[in-house]
Amino acid sequence: MSKGLVVVGSVALDSVEANGTVHDDVLGGSASFFSTAASYFAPVKLVAVVGEDMPEQHLSFLGSRGVDLTGLERAKGKTFRWKGRYSSDLASRTTLDTQLNVFADFKPRLPEAWRDGEFLFLGNIHPSLQLDVLTQVHKPRLVAMDTMNFWIEGELAALAKVLEKVDLLVINDEEARLLSKEHNLPRAARAIRAMGPKTVIVKRGESGALLFHEHGVFAAPAYPLEQVIDPTGAGDTFAGGFMGYLARVRDVGPQAVRRAMFYGSVMASFCVEDYSLDRLRSLSEGEIEGRYRAFRDLTHFEDVRL
Amino acid sequence: MSKGLVVVGSVALDSVEANGTVHDDVLGGSASFFSTAASYFAPVKLVAVVGEDMPEQHLSFLGSRGVDLTGLERAKGKTFRWKGRYSSDLASRTTLDTQLNVFADFKPRLPEAWRDGEFLFLGNIHPSLQLDVLTQVHKPRLVAMDTMNFWIEGELAALAKVLEKVDLLVINDEEARLLSKEHNLPRAARAIRAMGPKTVIVKRGESGALLFHEHGVFAAPAYPLEQVIDPTGAGDTFAGGFMGYLARVRDVGPQAVRRAMFYGSVMASFCVEDYSLDRLRSLSEGEIEGRYRAFRDLTHFEDVRL
């Protein structure tokens, strides 16, 4: 039995404006999307903080997905809040407001029993906190992390220290370019791999995701959906599906990682079909397998030599 | 034996500024890239016009690739010229000068013997000329076409008439959005398919190409190259590899079309590795098959059910 998948990140209340409507105080945060997606594959242990204003229904939803909330701190004050607006084509977004609130003083602490977790995901938080989490774990089989432009621009020294210690970085294309100072993505990935992580996954939104590791390159497409409602959390959902699949099969070999890229893409394709993580609330195994087959059909062809 | 592949389009002299160097009077034009790429798969018959300034070496190169130049008109005056400059990241380009020259009065005429050609590609020329070519052919098995924003914006009525009569449109993402007035690509493709072509291929540069037809959607990746030199002609090269493969196997079924998407991508990946069509001048079968296998490795994984 898996010793589980531990995620450290944010649980937030989001206000999202997309497709002409506003959704206030919906469940958001990197760890919420990650945990929910991963919960379809493996038991998830969540380390995060929320304030007194976090509606109980959001936490009980995570609990209903089997997410272990022992590591969720409930602090005095307000929950981390993010407010954003998407352009009408959903291709870009503007952050209207960010309130760190209880997240400003967050010191992640892993419950003792979680410290021998096999799979660890360090969500997008201050690199010093990511580093601190690494001192708390024993010998995880795979440590993956995310980061963002804010830390790349402002906390590069701390970020470099974390990068040295992790196995895998999941990052979007613009962040990969910023971190590596290379526009070309294969060169950017190569430069980042030289900073520490043996494996780099570059997320490219509707262009899918690229995996760079010692075994070469792998491309997973995004599913060409006719209706996209809200892209918020798609990257974290990808990471959740990816890590959840690996934790489920307890395999980090090159073929498992390729399949994990597809399961990550499958979960991300559901995520964008509704606001917040609503589409991820009650997927059936059949829906997940059906979308997985649709992804297979999207790229598969019968090979015939010329 | 194939009754061949006929292409109507431009043969040009380009001046290209990319990666800090300028290359003047290099062989360019949609039909040059198309023909050269397709020539690796099937005999190509070229209908185009050049002026008196076209260096003989360019034409003899096309001849050396087995391209039949019977339909190439040599007119008084200067050859069609295009001058452009790429941004340092090669992600965008500026057209500095366009001189139609002999192309302004071009009236494509197919040699009598070519009119029963099985495969026809209408390169990016005035839609009225594309329509005129269609009156000259008998019953081709597959007619594909390209177009551009200039005709979409200025000659929509003529373009609509051509679209009604072709089987397949190859178009880039921005043109697909402009033509359909839909930002979402699957919806754009659906709208374009309602205009006539049963099959729509949307080229997305370094994000690969999407195929939309009655059998669903298929995604071919672009190869993540570490070194891109000159993207000029990549789209026409894709079309050449795609149509060349279909003409070679004389099969337009769904599996053949998927493989053709890969061969199109293979040829486009070579195209961008050097200026003009220099990289396409002398590829070996081994190089093409090697790149094809690299593309397979890029997307293939062993399927294991959860």
XYZ file of C-alpha atoms in Angstrom:
612
model
C 0.000 0.000 0.000
C 1.241 3.461 -0.878
C 2.637 5.541 1.955
C 0.760 8.270 0.195
C 1.077 11.550 -1.532
C 1.736 14.679 0.479
C 0.988 18.127 -0.939
C 1.945 21.459 0.580
C 0.342 24.532 -0.933
C -2.462 27.032 -0.734
C -6.144 26.609 0.002
C -7.846 29.817 -1.005
C -11.071 31.630 -1.605
C -11.132 32.873 -5.194
C -13.258 35.424 -6.973
C -13.160 34.679 -10.664
C -14.624 36.673 -13.524
C -14.772 34.703 -16.746
C -17.194 34.412 -19.658
C -19.020 37.466 -18.371
C -19.991 36.151 -14.932
C -18.408 36.564 -11.497
C -18.008 33.732 -9.040
C -17.195 34.947 -5.523
C -15.597 33.032 -2.664
C -15.241 29.781 -4.563
C -12.761 27.159 -3.406
C -9.352 27.815 -4.928
C -5.637 27.546 -4.244
C -2.994 25.290 -5.715
C -3.368 22.580 -3.070
C -7.156 22.405 -3.434
C -6.978 21.729 -7.173
C -4.010 19.409 -6.764
C -5.603 17.376 -3.951
C -8.955 17.025 -5.644
C -7.417 15.824 -8.911
C -4.968 13.479 -7.179
C -7.700 12.040 -4.944
C -9.076 10.093 -7.907
C -5.853 8.083 -8.003
C -4.320 7.891 -4.514
C -4.901 9.004 -0.912
C -3.774 12.601 -0.474
C -2.385 14.258 2.635
C -2.815 18.035 2.608
C -0.618 20.591 4.392
C -2.022 24.117 4.211
C -3.618 26.887 6.234
C -7.074 28.447 6.173
C -8.644 31.279 8.177
C -11.809 31.486 10.166
C -13.835 32.559 7.140
C -13.294 29.330 5.231
C -16.764 27.803 4.765
C -16.965 24.371 6.345
C -18.552 22.994 3.164
C -15.273 23.503 1.243
C -13.283 21.520 3.794
C -15.892 18.830 4.083
C -15.797 18.519 0.295
C -12.044 17.865 0.421
C -12.663 15.384 3.228
C -15.307 13.658 1.130
C -12.669 13.140 -1.560
C -10.639 11.221 1.021
C -8.120 14.042 1.448
C -6.503 13.763 4.887
C -6.824 17.196 6.534
C -4.742 16.429 9.655
C -2.080 18.811 8.312
C -4.534 21.634 7.598
C -3.979 24.473 10.045
C -6.930 26.669 10.991
C -5.530 30.051 11.944
C -7.074 33.212 13.299
C -7.812 35.725 10.561
C -8.915 35.485 6.963
C -8.135 32.871 4.346
C -5.786 33.603 1.432
C -7.851 35.321 -1.260
C -7.269 35.802 -4.958
C -9.406 37.789 -7.363
C -8.915 37.693 -11.104
C -10.552 38.422 -14.410
C -10.060 36.551 -17.681
C -10.042 38.146 -21.120
C -13.019 37.223 -23.276
C -10.923 34.657 -25.189
C -9.640 33.245 -21.846
C -6.103 33.536 -23.188
C -4.955 36.004 -20.550
C -5.949 37.025 -17.062
C -5.548 40.024 -14.794
C -5.048 39.647 -11.062
C -7.341 42.220 -9.465
C -6.461 41.513 -5.840
C -4.311 39.194 -3.759
C -4.659 39.038 0.029
C -2.186 36.697 1.681
C -4.004 36.935 5.042
C -3.225 33.827 7.165
C -0.914 32.614 4.412
C 1.528 35.451 5.240
C 2.626 33.727 8.447
C 2.197 30.153 7.267
C 4.850 27.735 8.484
C 4.028 24.356 7.007
C 4.441 21.507 9.503
C 4.095 17.926 8.422
C 2.437 15.603 10.944
C 5.034 13.148 12.211
C 3.372 10.183 10.534
C 3.585 11.847 7.088
C 7.319 12.391 7.084
C 8.068 9.104 5.398
C 5.636 9.880 2.531
C 6.784 8.452 -0.775
C 5.510 11.229 -3.025
C 5.739 14.900 -2.176
C 4.456 17.891 -4.104
C 5.595 21.354 -3.119
C 2.929 23.682 -4.470
C 3.620 27.264 -5.442
C 4.605 28.871 -2.109
C 7.671 30.844 -0.936
C 10.789 28.813 -1.789
C 12.027 29.145 1.807
C 8.915 27.308 2.952
C 9.419 24.669 0.266
C 12.966 24.243 1.552
C 11.734 23.992 5.124
C 9.317 21.220 4.144
C 12.218 19.314 2.611
C 13.998 19.304 5.992
C 10.930 17.654 7.534
C 10.662 14.656 5.212
C 12.772 11.523 5.278
C 13.561 9.973 1.926
C 10.664 10.538 -0.453
C 10.764 8.589 -3.674
C 9.794 11.582 -5.770
C 9.719 15.256 -4.870
C 8.076 17.572 -7.378
C 7.535 21.294 -7.125
C 5.875 24.250 -8.774
C 6.859 27.906 -8.593
C 5.875 31.206 -10.234
C 7.278 34.407 -11.743
C 6.940 36.230 -8.395
C 9.530 33.938 -6.730
C 11.721 33.701 -9.823
C 11.976 37.488 -9.916
C 12.180 38.149 -6.174
C 13.574 35.075 -4.438
C 15.913 33.492 -6.923
C 18.611 32.514 -4.399
C 16.149 30.622 -2.198
C 14.512 29.113 -5.254
C 17.881 27.878 -6.531
C 18.421 26.046 -3.241
C 15.087 24.220 -3.547
C 15.702 23.367 -7.191
C 18.945 21.646 -6.210
C 17.019 19.264 -3.982
C 13.957 18.256 -6.009
C 13.487 15.590 -8.674
C 10.914 17.315 -10.822
C 9.785 20.839 -11.630
C 6.355 21.557 -13.102
C 6.329 25.041 -14.562
C 4.554 26.959 -17.300
C 6.256 28.126 -20.478
C 6.629 31.787 -19.518
C 8.053 30.865 -16.107
C 10.476 28.416 -17.746
C 11.696 31.200 -20.029
C 12.023 33.622 -17.134
C 13.898 31.147 -14.948
C 16.296 29.982 -17.658
C 16.624 33.232 -19.626
C 16.115 31.087 -22.753
C 13.163 31.619 -25.078
C 13.519 28.245 -26.790
C 11.731 25.699 -24.581
C 14.019 22.680 -25.102
C 17.005 24.893 -24.270
C 15.132 26.393 -21.317
C 14.378 22.907 -19.997
C 17.974 21.856 -20.427
C 19.167 24.906 -18.471
C 16.666 24.225 -15.687
C 17.666 20.572 -15.490
C 21.234 21.796 -14.914
C 19.910 23.659 -11.832
C 18.828 20.427 -10.148
C 15.592 18.720 -11.200
C 16.306 15.758 -13.467
C 12.834 16.100 -14.927
C 11.140 19.266 -16.115
C 7.540 19.498 -17.257
C 6.632 22.638 -19.172
C 2.904 23.375 -19.229
C 1.727 25.298 -22.281
C -1.999 25.727 -21.642
C -4.022 24.809 -24.716
C -0.820 23.610 -26.421
C -0.409 20.793 -23.911
C 2.664 19.916 -21.881
C 6.235 18.872 -22.646
C 8.262 16.482 -20.516
C 12.049 16.741 -20.582
C 14.154 14.141 -18.808
C 17.143 11.853 -19.302
C 15.030 9.636 -21.581
C 14.339 12.449 -24.044
C 11.245 14.514 -24.733
C 7.569 13.638 -24.554
C 4.636 15.767 -25.693
C 1.135 15.446 -24.237
C -1.529 17.435 -26.064
C -4.257 19.462 -24.426
C -7.692 18.296 -25.407
C -9.250 20.639 -28.005
C -12.406 21.473 -26.034
C -15.211 23.422 -27.691
C -16.255 24.989 -24.404
C -13.785 26.331 -21.860
C -15.361 27.994 -18.831
C -12.601 28.782 -16.336
C -8.891 27.953 -16.728
C -8.126 28.673 -13.045
C -6.269 25.800 -11.429
C -5.687 23.804 -14.632
C -1.933 23.653 -14.008
C -2.349 22.477 -10.410
C -4.951 19.982 -11.556
C -2.500 18.673 -14.153
C 0.096 18.253 -11.398
C -2.469 16.486 -9.202
C -3.432 14.000 -11.899
C 0.234 13.472 -12.755
C 1.446 12.877 -9.183
C -1.709 11.011 -8.213
C -1.188 8.525 -11.021
C 2.473 7.961 -10.068
C 1.535 7.492 -6.403
C -1.149 5.012 -7.437
C 1.128 2.831 -9.549
C 4.196 3.494 -7.328
C 6.322 3.630 -10.439
C 8.467 6.535 -11.594
C 9.898 4.842 -14.687
C 9.777 6.545 -18.100
C 6.631 4.772 -19.319
C 4.729 5.469 -16.092
C 5.731 9.113 -16.307
C 4.391 9.314 -19.896
C 1.075 7.842 -18.828
C 1.040 10.243 -15.870
C 1.396 13.133 -18.351
C -1.804 11.924 -20.012
C -3.694 11.498 -16.734
C -2.581 14.987 -15.720
C -3.903 16.315 -19.039
C -7.147 14.378 -18.614
C -7.799 15.938 -15.211
C -6.843 19.428 -16.437
C -9.262 19.061 -19.359
C -12.095 18.438 -16.895
C -10.975 21.298 -14.646
C -11.486 24.018 -17.270
C -14.996 22.831 -18.119
C -16.550 24.565 -15.098
C -15.809 27.243 -12.513
C -13.464 26.587 -9.593
C -13.020 22.829 -9.207
C -16.715 22.099 -9.686
C -16.171 19.739 -12.622
C -13.758 17.716 -10.477
C -16.216 17.225 -7.623
C -17.814 14.003 -8.716
C -16.155 12.407 -11.717
C -16.783 8.728 -12.271
C -14.056 6.238 -13.157
C -15.859 5.845 -16.456
C -15.625 9.559 -17.215
C -11.908 9.579 -16.447
C -11.237 6.479 -18.535
C -13.430 7.840 -21.336
C -11.482 11.092 -21.489
C -8.227 9.129 -21.308
C -9.337 7.134 -24.354
C -10.297 10.368 -26.123
C -6.762 11.625 -25.462
C -5.356 8.382 -26.834
C -7.467 8.770 -29.979
C -6.191 12.304 -30.299
C -2.608 11.165 -30.799
C -2.724 7.512 -31.763
C -2.291 6.220 -35.281
C -1.482 2.918 -36.892
C 2.153 2.891 -37.808
C 2.967 1.757 -41.334
C 6.437 2.127 -42.754
C 6.813 3.959 -46.012
C 1.209 4.439 -60.505
C 0.075 7.784 -59.130
C -1.304 10.303 -61.566
C 0.633 12.686 -59.453
C 0.346 15.685 -57.267
C -0.265 19.103 -58.807
C 0.528 22.292 -56.892
C -0.390 25.827 -57.903
C 1.267 28.611 -55.955
C 4.082 31.081 -55.777
C 7.751 30.729 -56.585
C 9.503 33.736 -55.104
C 12.749 35.394 -54.234
C 12.827 36.097 -50.506
C 14.975 38.323 -48.359
C 14.868 37.045 -44.823
C 16.342 38.569 -41.694
C 16.464 36.143 -38.797
C 18.891 35.382 -35.970
C 20.744 38.577 -36.804
C 21.695 37.759 -40.378
C 20.142 38.696 -43.716
C 19.717 36.262 -46.582
C 18.920 37.994 -49.869
C 17.299 36.549 -52.970
C 16.901 33.069 -51.593
C 14.400 30.679 -53.133
C 10.991 31.144 -51.519
C 7.282 31.043 -52.252
C 4.602 28.624 -51.122
C 4.938 26.327 -54.139
C 8.727 26.043 -53.803
C 8.537 24.828 -50.209
C 5.542 22.638 -50.960
C 7.109 21.014 -54.030
C 10.448 20.368 -52.420
C 8.900 18.717 -49.352
C 6.423 16.684 -51.404
C 9.121 15.558 -53.839
C 10.473 13.173 -51.192
C 7.228 11.215 -51.387
C 5.714 11.562 -54.867
C 6.294 13.177 -58.264
C 5.215 16.827 -58.172
C 3.840 18.955 -60.999
C 4.327 22.664 -60.434
C 2.156 25.489 -61.813
C 3.622 28.927 -61.102
C 5.236 31.959 -62.691
C 8.720 33.438 -62.415
C 10.332 36.518 -63.955
C 13.513 36.996 -65.915
C 15.535 37.572 -62.756
C 14.955 34.088 -61.341
C 18.396 32.473 -61.137
C 18.563 29.300 -63.195
C 20.116 27.445 -60.262
C 16.865 27.697 -58.282
C 14.849 26.160 -61.103
C 17.413 23.496 -61.777
C 17.321 22.626 -58.083
C 13.558 22.047 -58.289
C 14.152 20.013 -61.440
C 16.770 17.958 -59.617
C 14.124 17.076 -57.037
C 12.063 15.590 -59.861
C 9.585 18.469 -59.884
C 7.954 18.725 -63.307
C 8.327 22.346 -64.439
C 6.230 22.095 -67.628
C 3.609 24.295 -65.963
C 6.099 26.935 -64.829
C 5.592 30.120 -66.829
C 8.541 32.392 -67.436
C 7.195 35.902 -67.865
C 8.760 39.207 -68.746
C 9.556 41.262 -65.661
C 10.626 40.499 -62.142
C 9.814 37.536 -59.935
C 7.489 37.863 -56.933
C 9.563 39.140 -54.031
C 8.976 39.067 -50.283
C 11.127 40.646 -47.625
C 10.642 40.008 -43.938
C 12.276 40.222 -40.555
C 11.779 37.893 -37.600
C 11.769 38.955 -33.965
C 14.733 37.680 -31.960
C 12.618 34.877 -30.453
C 11.329 34.009 -33.979
C 7.795 34.131 -32.588
C 6.667 36.978 -34.840
C 7.672 38.509 -38.135
C 7.286 41.802 -39.946
C 6.786 41.982 -43.685
C 9.112 44.737 -44.878
C 8.236 44.583 -48.565
C 6.056 42.640 -50.966
C 6.408 43.034 -54.738
C 3.917 40.997 -56.717
C 5.745 41.705 -60.014
C 4.916 38.954 -62.572
C 2.603 37.383 -60.017
C 0.196 40.331 -60.421
C -0.918 39.123 -63.853
C -0.520 35.414 -63.226
C -3.201 33.228 -64.802
C -2.429 29.654 -63.840
C -2.863 27.224 -66.712
C -2.571 23.487 -66.165
C -0.945 21.554 -69.005
C -3.583 19.348 -70.618
C -1.956 16.147 -69.377
C -2.132 17.282 -65.752
C -5.876 17.876 -65.651
C -6.683 14.392 -64.464
C -4.246 14.707 -61.525
C -5.427 12.830 -58.468
C -4.109 15.219 -55.835
C -4.279 18.989 -56.152
C -2.957 21.629 -53.799
C -4.039 25.231 -54.252
C -1.352 27.289 -52.577
C -1.983 30.697 -51.098
C -2.959 32.781 -54.151
C -5.980 34.958 -55.017
C -9.122 32.879 -54.455
C -10.358 33.739 -57.973
C -7.274 32.051 -59.374
C -7.817 29.061 -57.115
C -11.373 28.890 -58.449
C -10.127 29.129 -62.008
C -7.758 26.203 -61.456
C -10.689 24.141 -60.218
C -12.454 24.649 -63.570
C -9.416 23.189 -65.324
C -9.190 19.882 -63.486
C -11.336 16.822 -63.986
C -12.158 14.809 -60.878
C -9.256 14.986 -58.454
C -9.420 12.576 -55.560
C -8.383 15.225 -53.066
C -8.250 18.996 -53.421
C -6.570 20.890 -50.601
C -5.985 24.607 -50.305
C -4.297 27.260 -48.242
C -5.213 30.911 -47.866
C -4.181 33.915 -45.772
C -5.565 36.875 -43.801
C -5.203 39.178 -46.830
C -7.805 37.190 -48.814
C -10.005 36.530 -45.784
C -10.221 40.253 -45.134
C -10.407 41.465 -48.734
C -11.832 38.701 -50.917
C -14.190 36.799 -48.691
C -16.889 36.269 -51.319
C -14.452 34.689 -53.780
C -12.844 32.705 -50.984
C -16.245 31.354 -49.895
C -16.800 30.030 -53.434
C -13.503 28.141 -53.395
C -14.119 26.768 -49.924
C -17.389 25.252 -51.144
C -15.490 23.204 -53.702
C -12.449 21.862 -51.848
C -12.012 18.829 -49.607
C -9.416 20.172 -47.232
C -8.246 23.525 -45.917
C -4.808 23.964 -44.361
C -4.738 27.194 -42.396
C -2.935 28.656 -39.419
C -4.611 29.351 -36.092
C -4.936 33.113 -36.491
C -6.369 32.741 -39.993
C -8.826 30.106 -38.745
C -10.010 32.539 -36.072
C -10.301 35.375 -38.576
C -12.223 33.283 -41.097
C -14.634 31.765 -38.579
C -14.903 34.700 -36.152
C -14.428 32.109 -33.382
C -11.461 32.222 -31.012
C -11.869 28.648 -29.814
C -10.127 26.432 -32.386
C -12.454 23.400 -32.308
C -15.400 25.742 -32.793
C -13.507 27.647 -35.499
C -12.821 24.385 -37.330
C -16.431 23.341 -37.045
C -17.564 26.665 -38.522
C -15.075 26.373 -41.387
C -16.125 22.805 -42.111
C -19.667 24.151 -42.497
C -18.306 26.428 -45.274
C -17.282 23.463 -47.422
C -14.069 21.577 -46.650
C -14.831 18.329 -44.843
C -11.361 18.388 -43.357
C -9.631 21.327 -41.719
C -6.026 21.331 -40.561
C -5.072 24.136 -38.195
C -1.337 24.820 -38.045
C -0.125 26.241 -34.729
C 3.605 26.697 -35.307
C 5.623 25.293 -32.419
C 2.413 23.918 -30.892
C 1.923 21.502 -33.770
C -1.143 20.992 -35.936
C -4.720 19.885 -35.317
C -6.792 17.879 -37.775
C -10.580 18.181 -37.664
C -12.711 15.895 -39.791
C -15.721 13.604 -39.629
C -13.650 11.044 -37.717
C -12.921 13.459 -34.876
C -9.796 15.337 -33.890
C -6.142 14.447 -34.195
C -3.174 16.334 -32.772
C 0.324 16.190 -34.270
C 3.019 17.838 -32.183
C 5.766 20.059 -33.500
C 9.193 18.711 -32.701
C 10.777 20.630 -29.787
C 13.945 21.707 -31.606
C 16.771 23.340 -29.680
C 17.817 25.365 -32.702
C 15.378 27.114 -35.015
C 16.982 29.173 -37.761
C 14.255 30.369 -40.111
C 10.540 29.539 -39.841
C 9.774 30.805 -43.365
C 7.865 28.221 -45.391
C 7.263 25.790 -42.525
C 3.513 25.785 -43.151
C 3.911 25.148 -46.898
C 6.475 22.471 -46.127
C 4.011 20.836 -43.748
C 1.403 20.855 -46.524
C 3.955 19.396 -48.960
C 4.870 16.524 -46.676
C 1.207 15.930 -45.900
C -0.009 15.887 -49.512
C 3.121 14.133 -50.759
C 2.554 11.267 -48.339
C -1.107 10.900 -49.358
C -0.175 10.971 -53.048
C 2.475 8.339 -52.394
C 0.165 5.896 -50.620
C -2.892 6.942 -52.715
C -5.017 6.629 -49.631
C -7.127 9.362 -48.074
C -8.585 7.249 -45.248
C -8.446 8.414 -41.633
C -5.318 6.437 -40.686
C -3.414 7.582 -43.772
C -4.360 11.178 -43.027
C -3.031 10.819 -39.457
C 0.270 9.474 -40.722
C 0.342 12.280 -43.287
C 0.030 14.784 -40.411
C 3.198 13.289 -38.959
C 5.098 13.339 -42.252
C 4.026 16.954 -42.728
C 5.372 17.747 -39.264
C 8.592 15.848 -39.990
C 9.271 17.896 -43.117
C 8.355 21.184 -41.368
C 10.780 20.342 -38.557
C 13.595 20.053 -41.097
C 12.518 23.228 -42.885
C 13.062 25.528 -39.899
C 16.562 24.180 -39.239
C 18.133 26.320 -41.964
C 17.447 29.370 -44.131
C 15.095 29.170 -47.111
C 14.610 25.528 -48.048
C 18.281 24.685 -47.680
C 17.709 21.918 -45.145
C 15.265 20.262 -47.540
C 17.717 20.170 -50.444
C 19.264 16.793 -49.829
C 17.581 14.788 -47.115
C 18.157 11.054 -47.116
C 15.394 8.506 -46.595
C 17.202 7.597 -43.381
C 17.007 11.165 -42.084
C 13.284 11.361 -42.828
C 12.574 7.992 -41.218
C 14.780 8.890 -38.250
C 12.886 12.102 -37.634
C 9.599 10.239 -38.088
C 10.667 7.800 -35.364
C 11.683 10.735 -33.149
C 8.171 12.115 -33.615
C 6.706 8.731 -32.719
C 8.837 8.636 -29.564
C 7.609 12.102 -28.737
C 3.994 10.959 -28.422
C 4.043 7.195 -28.005
C 3.616 5.397 -24.702
C 2.745 1.902 -23.596
C -0.888 1.797 -22.679
C -1.706 0.162 -19.340
C -5.181 0.361 -17.888
C -5.531 1.693 -14.376
